[in-house]
Coordinates of C-alpha atoms in Angstrom, one line a residue:
Chain A
M1 CA 0.1 -0.1 -0.1
E2 CA 1.2 3.5 -0.9
I3 CA 2.1 5.9 1.9
K4 CA -0.6 8.2 0.0
E5 CA -3.3 6.2 0.5
I6 CA -2.9 5.8 4.2
D7 CA -2.7 9.4 5.0
W8 CA -6.4 9.5 2.6
L9 CA -7.6 6.9 5.1
D10 CA -6.2 9.0 8.1
Q11 CA -8.0 12.1 7.0
M12 CA -11.2 10.1 6.4
R13 CA -11.0 8.6 9.8
Q14 CA -10.2 12.0 11.6
Q15 CA -13.4 13.3 10.3
G16 CA -15.3 10.0 11.8
F17 CA -16.0 7.9 9.0
A18 CA -15.0 4.2 9.3
A19 CA -12.6 4.0 6.3
I20 CA -11.0 0.8 5.2
T21 CA -9.0 -0.3 1.9
L22 CA -10.7 -2.4 -0.6
R23 CA -8.1 -5.1 -0.1
V24 CA -8.5 -5.1 3.8
F25 CA -12.1 -5.6 3.2
A26 CA -11.7 -8.3 1.0
A27 CA -9.3 -10.1 2.9
W28 CA -11.7 -9.8 5.9
V29 CA -14.8 -10.9 3.7
Q30 CA -12.5 -14.0 2.9
E31 CA -11.5 -14.7 6.6
N32 CA -15.0 -15.2 7.5
A33 CA -16.4 -16.5 4.4
A34 CA -14.3 -18.2 2.2
A35 CA -15.5 -20.5 -0.4
A36 CA -13.4 -23.5 -0.5
M37 CA -13.1 -25.9 -3.8
P38 CA -12.4 -29.4 -2.6
V39 CA -10.4 -31.3 -4.9
S40 CA -10.4 -35.2 -3.7
M41 CA -7.7 -37.1 -5.3
G42 CA -7.8 -40.1 -3.0
C43 CA -9.6 -41.8 -0.1
C44 CA -10.3 -38.8 2.0
S45 CA -13.6 -37.1 0.9
C46 CA -13.0 -33.3 1.5
F47 CA -16.3 -32.6 0.2
G48 CA -18.2 -34.0 3.6
Q49 CA -15.8 -33.1 6.1
L50 CA -15.9 -29.4 4.8
Q51 CA -19.6 -29.6 5.2
Q52 CA -19.1 -30.9 8.8
V53 CA -17.3 -27.6 9.5
G54 CA -19.3 -25.1 8.1
V55 CA -17.6 -24.2 5.1
A56 CA -19.8 -24.1 1.7
P57 CA -18.1 -26.0 -1.2
V58 CA -18.1 -24.5 -4.5
F59 CA -17.4 -26.2 -7.4
N60 CA -15.6 -23.6 -10.0
P61 CA -12.3 -22.4 -9.3
H62 CA -13.2 -18.7 -10.8
H63 CA -15.4 -18.4 -7.7
A64 CA -13.3 -20.1 -4.7
D65 CA -10.7 -18.4 -2.4
V66 CA -9.6 -22.0 -1.0
L67 CA -8.2 -24.6 -2.7
V68 CA -8.8 -27.9 -0.5
V69 CA -6.6 -30.9 -1.9
S70 CA -7.2 -34.1 -0.3
G71 CA -5.3 -37.5 -0.7
A72 CA -2.6 -38.7 -2.9
L73 CA -1.7 -36.7 -5.4
S74 CA -0.9 -39.0 -8.5
N75 CA 1.6 -37.4 -11.2
K76 CA -1.0 -37.1 -13.8
A77 CA -3.3 -35.5 -11.6
A78 CA -0.7 -32.8 -10.6
F79 CA -1.2 -30.8 -13.9
V80 CA -4.8 -30.6 -13.6
L81 CA -4.3 -29.2 -10.0
R82 CA -2.0 -26.8 -11.0
R83 CA -4.5 -25.8 -13.7
I84 CA -7.0 -25.6 -11.0
Y85 CA -5.0 -23.4 -8.9
D86 CA -4.3 -21.1 -11.6
Q87 CA -7.5 -20.3 -12.5
M88 CA -8.5 -19.2 -9.2
P89 CA -8.7 -15.5 -8.5
S90 CA -6.0 -13.7 -6.2
P91 CA -5.6 -13.6 -3.1
K92 CA -5.9 -17.8 -2.7
Y93 CA -5.0 -19.9 -0.4
V94 CA -4.5 -23.7 -0.2
I95 CA -5.1 -26.4 2.4
A96 CA -3.4 -29.6 2.1
M97 CA -5.9 -32.2 4.0
G98 CA -4.7 -35.2 4.7
T99 CA -1.7 -37.1 5.5
C100 CA -0.9 -38.2 1.7
A101 CA -1.3 -34.6 0.6
V102 CA 0.9 -33.1 3.5
N103 CA 4.0 -35.4 2.9
K104 CA 2.8 -38.3 0.8
G105 CA 2.0 -40.4 3.7
L106 CA 1.6 -43.9 3.0
F107 CA 2.9 -43.7 -0.6
A108 CA 6.1 -41.8 0.0
H109 CA 8.0 -44.6 -2.0
S110 CA 5.6 -44.5 -4.9
Y111 CA 6.5 -43.7 -8.4
A112 CA 3.4 -42.3 -9.0
V113 CA 2.6 -39.9 -6.2
A114 CA 3.7 -36.2 -6.0
D115 CA 4.0 -34.2 -3.1
V116 CA 1.2 -31.1 -3.3
A117 CA 3.7 -28.6 -1.9
D118 CA 5.6 -29.0 -5.0
I119 CA 3.0 -28.3 -7.2
V120 CA 1.2 -25.5 -5.3
P121 CA 2.3 -23.4 -2.4
V122 CA 0.1 -24.8 0.6
D123 CA -0.5 -22.4 3.5
V124 CA -2.4 -24.8 6.1
F125 CA -1.5 -28.8 6.3
I126 CA -3.9 -31.1 8.1
P127 CA -2.6 -34.4 9.2
G128 CA -4.6 -37.3 9.6
C129 CA -5.9 -40.5 7.8
P130 CA -8.5 -39.3 7.4
P131 CA -8.7 -35.8 9.5
G132 CA -11.7 -36.0 11.8
A133 CA -14.0 -33.0 12.7
K134 CA -11.7 -31.6 15.3
E135 CA -8.4 -31.4 13.0
M136 CA -10.5 -29.9 10.4
T137 CA -11.8 -27.3 12.4
E138 CA -8.3 -26.6 13.9
G139 CA -7.5 -26.2 10.4
I140 CA -10.0 -23.9 9.4
R141 CA -8.8 -21.9 12.5
A142 CA -5.7 -21.9 11.1
L143 CA -6.4 -20.7 7.9
R144 CA -8.3 -17.7 9.2
R145 CA -5.0 -17.0 11.2
V146 CA -2.9 -16.8 8.0
I147 CA -5.5 -14.6 6.3
R148 CA -5.6 -12.3 9.3
D149 CA -1.9 -12.3 9.0
K150 CA -2.5 -11.2 5.8
I151 CA -4.4 -7.9 6.6
R152 CA -1.6 -7.2 9.4
N153 CA 1.1 -7.4 7.1
V154 CA -0.9 -5.3 4.3
Chain B
M1 CA -17.6 -44.5 -36.0
T2 CA -18.9 -42.3 -38.4
I3 CA -17.8 -38.7 -38.5
F4 CA -20.5 -36.3 -38.1
E5 CA -20.3 -32.7 -39.3
D6 CA -21.7 -31.2 -36.3
S7 CA -19.8 -33.1 -34.2
Y8 CA -17.7 -31.7 -31.4
F9 CA -15.8 -32.7 -28.1
M10 CA -16.8 -32.3 -24.9
N11 CA -15.0 -33.0 -21.2
I12 CA -17.2 -34.3 -18.9
A13 CA -15.2 -33.6 -15.7
P14 CA -14.7 -34.0 -12.4
F15 CA -16.4 -37.5 -12.4
P16 CA -17.2 -38.6 -9.8
A17 CA -19.0 -35.3 -9.3
V18 CA -18.8 -36.0 -5.5
G19 CA -16.8 -38.2 -3.2
I20 CA -13.5 -39.6 -3.9
G21 CA -11.1 -40.0 -6.3
M22 CA -10.8 -38.4 -10.0
G23 CA -11.7 -39.5 -13.4
R24 CA -12.3 -37.4 -16.7
L25 CA -14.7 -38.3 -19.3
V26 CA -14.3 -36.9 -22.9
A27 CA -17.5 -37.1 -24.8
R28 CA -17.8 -36.5 -28.8
L29 CA -21.3 -35.1 -28.9
D30 CA -23.5 -34.5 -32.0
G31 CA -25.6 -31.8 -30.8
E32 CA -26.9 -33.0 -27.4
T33 CA -26.3 -36.5 -28.3
V34 CA -23.5 -38.6 -27.2
R35 CA -22.0 -40.5 -29.9
R36 CA -18.8 -41.6 -28.1
I37 CA -17.3 -41.4 -24.6
D38 CA -13.7 -41.9 -23.7
P39 CA -12.9 -42.3 -20.3
H40 CA -9.3 -41.5 -19.1
I41 CA -8.1 -43.3 -16.3
G42 CA -4.9 -42.9 -14.1
F43 CA -5.9 -39.5 -12.3
S44 CA -6.0 -41.7 -8.9
H45 CA -3.1 -44.2 -9.7
R46 CA -1.2 -44.1 -6.7
G47 CA 0.9 -47.4 -7.7
I48 CA -0.3 -49.3 -4.7
E49 CA 0.6 -52.7 -6.7
K50 CA 4.3 -51.7 -6.6
C51 CA 4.2 -50.3 -2.9
M52 CA 2.5 -53.6 -2.0
E53 CA 6.0 -55.4 -2.9
E54 CA 7.8 -53.7 -0.7
A55 CA 5.5 -54.2 2.3
T56 CA 4.5 -57.1 4.5
V57 CA 1.6 -58.5 5.0
L58 CA 0.1 -56.4 7.8
Q59 CA 1.5 -53.2 6.0
G60 CA 0.0 -54.2 2.8
L61 CA -3.5 -54.6 4.6
V62 CA -3.0 -50.8 4.9
Y63 CA -2.6 -50.1 1.4
T64 CA -5.3 -52.0 0.2
D65 CA -7.7 -50.7 2.7
K66 CA -6.7 -47.2 0.7
L67 CA -8.2 -48.9 -2.5
N68 CA -12.1 -48.2 -1.6
R69 CA -12.6 -46.4 1.4
S70 CA -16.5 -46.0 0.5
A71 CA -16.9 -49.5 0.9
P72 CA -14.5 -50.5 4.2
F73 CA -13.9 -54.4 4.6
S74 CA -14.1 -55.1 0.8
C75 CA -10.6 -54.5 -1.0
A76 CA -8.3 -55.4 2.3
Y77 CA -10.5 -58.7 2.9
A78 CA -9.7 -60.0 -0.5
F79 CA -6.0 -59.5 0.1
V80 CA -6.4 -61.3 3.5
L81 CA -7.9 -64.3 2.3
A82 CA -5.4 -64.2 -0.8
V83 CA -2.7 -64.7 2.0
E84 CA -4.3 -67.4 3.8
K85 CA -4.9 -69.3 1.1
L86 CA -1.1 -69.1 0.4
L87 CA -0.4 -70.3 4.0
G88 CA -3.4 -72.9 3.8
I89 CA -4.8 -71.6 7.2
T90 CA -8.5 -71.9 8.0
V91 CA -9.7 -69.1 10.7
P92 CA -11.6 -69.8 13.7
E93 CA -15.5 -70.0 13.2
R94 CA -16.2 -66.9 15.3
A95 CA -13.5 -64.6 13.4
A96 CA -15.4 -66.1 9.8
Y97 CA -18.7 -64.5 11.6
I98 CA -17.4 -61.6 12.4
R99 CA -15.7 -60.7 8.9
V100 CA -19.0 -61.7 7.1
I101 CA -21.1 -59.3 9.2
L102 CA -18.3 -56.4 8.8
A103 CA -18.5 -57.0 4.9
E104 CA -22.0 -56.9 5.0
M105 CA -22.1 -53.7 6.7
G106 CA -19.6 -52.2 4.1
R107 CA -21.7 -53.6 1.5
I108 CA -24.7 -51.5 3.0
L109 CA -23.1 -48.6 3.5
S110 CA -21.3 -48.6 -0.6
H111 CA -25.1 -49.2 -1.6
L112 CA -26.4 -46.5 0.4
R113 CA -23.8 -44.1 -1.0
A114 CA -24.2 -45.1 -4.3
T115 CA -27.9 -44.7 -4.1
A116 CA -27.6 -41.0 -2.9
N117 CA -25.0 -40.3 -5.7
L118 CA -27.4 -41.6 -8.2
A119 CA -30.3 -39.8 -6.5
S120 CA -28.5 -36.3 -6.7
E121 CA -27.4 -36.9 -10.3
T122 CA -31.3 -37.3 -10.9
G123 CA -32.2 -33.8 -8.8
T124 CA -33.1 -35.3 -5.5
D125 CA -30.5 -33.9 -2.9
I126 CA -32.6 -34.7 -0.1
V127 CA -31.3 -38.3 0.2
Y128 CA -27.8 -37.2 1.2
P129 CA -28.8 -36.1 4.5
L130 CA -30.9 -39.5 4.9
V131 CA -27.7 -41.4 3.8
N132 CA -25.4 -39.3 5.9
R133 CA -27.5 -40.3 9.0
A134 CA -27.1 -43.9 8.2
S135 CA -23.4 -43.9 7.7
E136 CA -22.6 -41.8 10.6
R137 CA -24.1 -44.8 12.6
I138 CA -23.0 -47.6 10.4
S139 CA -19.3 -45.9 10.7
A140 CA -19.8 -45.7 14.5
L141 CA -21.1 -49.6 14.8
I142 CA -18.0 -50.9 12.9
S143 CA -15.6 -48.7 15.3
E144 CA -17.5 -50.1 18.0
I145 CA -16.7 -54.1 16.7
C146 CA -13.5 -52.7 16.0
A147 CA -13.1 -52.1 19.6
G148 CA -10.7 -49.1 19.2
C149 CA -8.5 -50.8 16.4
P150 CA -7.7 -48.8 13.4
V151 CA -10.5 -50.1 10.7
S152 CA -7.7 -50.6 8.2
V153 CA -6.2 -53.5 10.0
Y154 CA -9.1 -55.4 11.9
I155 CA -9.4 -58.0 9.5
R156 CA -5.8 -59.5 9.1
P157 CA -4.6 -63.1 8.1
G158 CA -5.6 -65.5 11.0
G159 CA -8.8 -63.9 12.0
V160 CA -9.6 -60.4 13.6
R161 CA -7.4 -58.5 15.5
N162 CA -9.7 -58.4 18.6
D163 CA -13.1 -59.8 20.1
S164 CA -15.7 -56.8 20.4
E165 CA -17.7 -56.4 23.9
L166 CA -20.7 -58.3 24.6
E167 CA -23.2 -55.8 24.3
T168 CA -22.0 -54.9 20.6
A169 CA -24.2 -57.7 19.5
D170 CA -27.7 -55.6 21.0
H171 CA -26.7 -52.4 19.3
L172 CA -26.5 -54.3 16.1
F173 CA -29.9 -56.0 16.5
A174 CA -31.0 -52.5 17.5
W175 CA -29.8 -51.0 14.6
L176 CA -31.3 -53.7 12.0
S177 CA -34.8 -53.3 13.5
K178 CA -35.1 -50.0 14.6
E179 CA -32.7 -47.3 12.9
L180 CA -32.5 -48.8 9.5
P181 CA -35.7 -49.7 8.4
P182 CA -37.0 -46.3 8.6
I183 CA -34.2 -44.5 6.9
L184 CA -34.4 -47.4 3.9
S185 CA -38.2 -46.7 3.6
D186 CA -37.7 -43.0 3.5
I187 CA -35.3 -43.6 0.7
E188 CA -37.5 -46.2 -1.7
G189 CA -40.5 -43.6 -0.8
L190 CA -38.6 -40.7 -2.4
L191 CA -37.1 -42.7 -5.3
T192 CA -38.7 -45.9 -6.3
E193 CA -42.1 -45.0 -7.6
N194 CA -40.8 -41.2 -8.2
R195 CA -42.0 -40.0 -11.7
I196 CA -38.8 -37.8 -12.0
F197 CA -36.6 -40.3 -10.8
K198 CA -38.2 -43.1 -13.0
S199 CA -38.2 -40.5 -16.2
R200 CA -34.2 -40.3 -15.6
T201 CA -33.4 -43.9 -15.0
V202 CA -35.8 -46.4 -16.5
G203 CA -34.3 -47.6 -20.2
I204 CA -31.3 -45.3 -19.5
G205 CA -27.6 -46.9 -19.8
H206 CA -29.1 -49.9 -20.8
I207 CA -26.7 -52.9 -21.2
D208 CA -27.9 -56.6 -22.2
A209 CA -26.7 -59.9 -20.5
S210 CA -24.1 -61.2 -23.3
L211 CA -22.4 -57.5 -23.7
A212 CA -22.1 -57.3 -19.8
A213 CA -20.8 -60.7 -19.2
A214 CA -18.3 -60.2 -22.3
A215 CA -17.0 -56.7 -20.8
G216 CA -16.2 -58.5 -17.0
F217 CA -18.9 -56.9 -15.5
S218 CA -19.7 -58.5 -12.3
G219 CA -21.8 -57.7 -9.1
V220 CA -24.7 -55.3 -9.1
N221 CA -23.9 -54.2 -12.7
L222 CA -23.8 -57.8 -13.7
R223 CA -27.0 -58.8 -12.0
A224 CA -29.2 -55.9 -13.2
S225 CA -28.8 -57.3 -16.6
G226 CA -30.2 -60.8 -16.0
V227 CA -26.8 -63.1 -14.8
K228 CA -27.1 -64.8 -12.0
W229 CA -23.5 -64.7 -10.3
D230 CA -22.7 -63.7 -7.1
L231 CA -19.4 -64.9 -5.3
R232 CA -20.7 -65.3 -2.0
A233 CA -23.1 -68.0 -3.5
A234 CA -20.9 -69.1 -6.3
E235 CA -17.7 -69.5 -4.4
P236 CA -18.5 -69.1 -0.3
Y237 CA -15.7 -68.0 1.6
D238 CA -15.6 -67.6 5.3
A239 CA -19.3 -67.9 6.8
Y240 CA -21.4 -67.3 3.7
N241 CA -22.4 -70.9 3.2
E242 CA -23.8 -70.7 6.9
V243 CA -26.4 -68.4 6.0
S244 CA -29.2 -68.2 3.5
F245 CA -30.0 -65.5 1.5
D246 CA -31.4 -64.6 -2.1
I247 CA -29.5 -63.1 -5.1
P248 CA -32.0 -60.4 -6.3
L249 CA -32.0 -60.5 -9.9
K250 CA -33.2 -58.1 -12.7
T251 CA -33.4 -58.3 -16.4
D252 CA -33.7 -55.0 -17.5
G253 CA -29.9 -53.7 -17.3
D254 CA -30.4 -50.2 -17.1
C255 CA -30.3 -47.6 -14.3
Y256 CA -33.6 -48.5 -12.6
A257 CA -32.3 -52.2 -12.1
R258 CA -29.3 -51.3 -10.8
Y259 CA -30.8 -48.8 -8.0
L260 CA -33.4 -51.6 -7.1
L261 CA -31.0 -54.3 -6.9
R262 CA -29.0 -52.2 -4.7
I263 CA -32.2 -51.6 -2.4
F264 CA -32.8 -55.2 -2.2
E265 CA -29.6 -56.1 -1.6
I266 CA -29.5 -54.0 1.9
Y267 CA -32.1 -56.0 3.1
Q268 CA -30.6 -59.3 2.1
S269 CA -27.6 -58.0 3.8
M270 CA -29.6 -57.0 6.8
S271 CA -30.9 -60.6 6.9
M272 CA -27.9 -62.1 6.4
I273 CA -26.3 -60.0 9.6
R274 CA -29.1 -61.0 11.7
Q275 CA -28.8 -64.4 11.2
L276 CA -25.3 -64.8 11.8
L277 CA -25.6 -62.8 15.1
E278 CA -28.2 -65.5 16.0
K279 CA -25.7 -68.6 15.6
M280 CA -22.6 -66.7 16.7
P281 CA -20.3 -69.3 18.0
E282 CA -18.0 -68.9 20.9
G283 CA -14.3 -69.1 20.9
D284 CA -10.9 -67.6 19.6
V285 CA -11.0 -64.8 17.2
I286 CA -7.3 -65.3 15.7
L287 CA -5.1 -68.0 15.1
A288 CA -2.4 -68.5 17.8
D289 CA 0.3 -68.0 15.4
F290 CA -1.0 -64.6 14.4
T291 CA -1.7 -62.8 17.5
T292 CA 0.6 -60.9 19.8
R293 CA -1.5 -62.0 22.6
Q294 CA 1.0 -64.4 25.0
T295 CA 0.8 -65.0 28.5
E296 CA 4.5 -64.2 29.1
V297 CA 5.6 -60.9 28.5
L298 CA 8.8 -61.7 26.9
T299 CA 7.2 -64.3 24.4
Q300 CA 4.9 -61.4 23.7
L301 CA 7.6 -59.2 22.9
S302 CA 9.4 -61.5 20.4
R303 CA 6.0 -62.5 18.9
H304 CA 5.6 -58.8 18.3
F305 CA 8.8 -58.4 16.7
E306 CA 8.2 -61.3 14.7
L307 CA 4.8 -60.0 13.5
Y308 CA 5.3 -56.4 12.9
G309 CA 9.1 -56.2 12.6
R310 CA 9.8 -59.4 10.1
G311 CA 6.3 -60.3 8.9
I312 CA 4.6 -63.1 7.9
A313 CA 6.8 -65.4 5.6
L314 CA 4.8 -66.5 2.6
P315 CA 5.2 -70.0 1.2
A316 CA 6.3 -70.0 -2.6
G317 CA 3.6 -69.9 -5.1
E318 CA 1.0 -68.1 -6.9
V319 CA -2.6 -68.0 -5.6
Y320 CA -6.0 -66.0 -6.9
S321 CA -8.3 -65.2 -4.1
A322 CA -11.9 -63.1 -4.9
V323 CA -14.3 -61.6 -2.6
E324 CA -17.9 -60.3 -3.7
S325 CA -17.1 -56.6 -2.9
P326 CA -20.2 -54.0 -2.9
L327 CA -19.1 -52.9 -6.7
G328 CA -18.4 -56.6 -7.6
E329 CA -15.8 -58.9 -8.1
F330 CA -12.7 -57.6 -6.4
G331 CA -9.4 -60.3 -6.9
V332 CA -6.0 -60.1 -5.5
F333 CA -3.6 -62.2 -7.6
L334 CA -0.5 -62.7 -5.4
V335 CA 2.7 -64.4 -5.9
S336 CA 5.3 -65.1 -3.3
D337 CA 8.7 -66.3 -3.8
G338 CA 9.3 -67.5 -0.1
G339 CA 9.8 -64.1 1.2
E340 CA 7.8 -61.8 3.9
R341 CA 7.2 -59.4 1.3
P342 CA 5.1 -60.4 -1.9
Y343 CA 7.0 -60.8 -5.0
R344 CA 3.6 -59.7 -7.4
C345 CA 0.4 -58.3 -6.1
H346 CA -2.1 -57.8 -8.8
F347 CA -5.8 -56.5 -8.2
R348 CA -8.2 -57.3 -10.6
S349 CA -10.7 -54.1 -9.6
A350 CA -14.4 -54.3 -10.1
G351 CA -14.7 -50.9 -11.9
F352 CA -12.1 -51.4 -14.3
P353 CA -14.3 -53.5 -16.7
V354 CA -17.0 -51.2 -16.6
M355 CA -14.9 -48.0 -17.6
Q356 CA -14.2 -49.8 -20.7
A357 CA -17.9 -50.7 -21.6
L358 CA -18.9 -46.9 -20.6
D359 CA -18.8 -46.0 -24.3
A360 CA -21.5 -49.1 -25.1
L361 CA -23.4 -47.9 -22.3
T362 CA -24.1 -44.5 -23.5
E363 CA -24.4 -44.8 -26.8
D364 CA -26.6 -42.3 -28.5
C365 CA -27.8 -41.0 -25.3
D366 CA -28.4 -37.6 -23.9
L367 CA -25.6 -35.6 -22.7
A368 CA -27.8 -35.1 -19.6
D369 CA -27.8 -38.7 -18.8
V370 CA -24.2 -39.6 -19.0
R371 CA -23.8 -38.5 -15.0
V372 CA -26.6 -40.7 -14.3
I373 CA -25.3 -43.6 -15.8
V374 CA -22.1 -43.3 -14.5
A375 CA -23.3 -42.8 -10.8
S376 CA -25.6 -45.7 -11.4
L377 CA -22.4 -48.2 -12.2
N378 CA -21.1 -47.0 -8.9
I379 CA -17.6 -46.6 -10.3
I380 CA -14.9 -45.6 -7.8
T381 CA -12.1 -44.3 -9.6
T382 CA -9.4 -44.9 -6.8
E383 CA -10.3 -48.6 -6.8
T384 CA -10.2 -48.9 -10.5
D385 CA -7.0 -46.8 -11.2
R386 CA -5.4 -48.6 -8.0

């Protein structure tokens, strides 16, 4: 943010307005009502898990703030995941859900499995095989922290 | 295939729309009519067969369980049966009973989920909450039977890991008589005579018996076409010859027949579980060679090391063993060279032959019907791609 803009905001505030930049406002909306796109590769079904913790899934990358990747990512699906990520509007966040998505888990020796963190930048890792509702809630909280930190650093 | 002037290609993805796994269908369309469907496989390929070669039997169990999470105790069961066939052992009677009960509970769970998916593709989303309620209860009951043991390693060579509590049978009876029937009648009331559902499924995705058998169909998809083939009756394993059950059969071979068969099979599974619970024998649940439970601490430690560290030595040879999983025949072909880890482990997945017949199934159907047909076949891509 440029210094000019901040001066202008301060002036507005001194006059008694509640002033906020659009970017901060967008991040505030994202923090409280993130639309998550589930991409389920392997055995964890992130769709149901997301619904359990109260996140509304969307099935279009253009509408999504958060990409939720679950399961072991095969080499063939890695390109698809990257394309989905590229189509999402910024600012965007990624959750890797399940041990396989976090660090390949069981399939560490497999020739066919890629690391999610190598394909897309992951913000939150949720371990578990499969993660329970408690871990998922923790993960969503961690994501909100990540988004909030981003507001502070703007 | 004739080339049509106005034809164009269209991606139908993701498939399945909801749930686990990932796949892609490429359709060649003539207006709204599908002329050809190319299923693209391999998006869920995790190299499990190769991973199995580096794993001992108890580690391999965890891999096989990951093949199909929507139907617990289907894939790992076949692997355990193959190992037992190779070792030439027979499990205690009580263990065989518990296994069959668990397999049938997994079948109920899988069929319910398949029905919910089919219903949602035809526009009846209300089935999902009903099925979620039932499946949460089934999962709770399964973990109660497993008594704290991770579900994926409960069924193991030599029997089952540990015995369940005494009151578990009462809970199962209560669930079978009080909790499940209302949910099932709700689902049937919503779908079976529903005009919209019938208009979307009757006569859609038809496949006749000869083609289905030639393509390698099995399970519900084959029986919906009128071929009476069920491994539980044809080659009974464990306690399946102790129970009497019908094999529901339909000759229409369409989506509606597959839906009806799933519902009928749920009732059959319920009656099987009830019969098994009534004549459940007493005794051990695992052979002494395959458990760490010993009287002395030192022998217990050495057994633990032997079982989990070194693994169970498999005699050299090759063996094929199959179970009637909810999706169809799931088989394991196991080759051993005498070591603790299998030399080769191949899976015969039930969904793979269905994938190759998708083109025939969707011949000249509407674009809107493709998703209904795929949902009615209950293809789980993680199991298909291995």
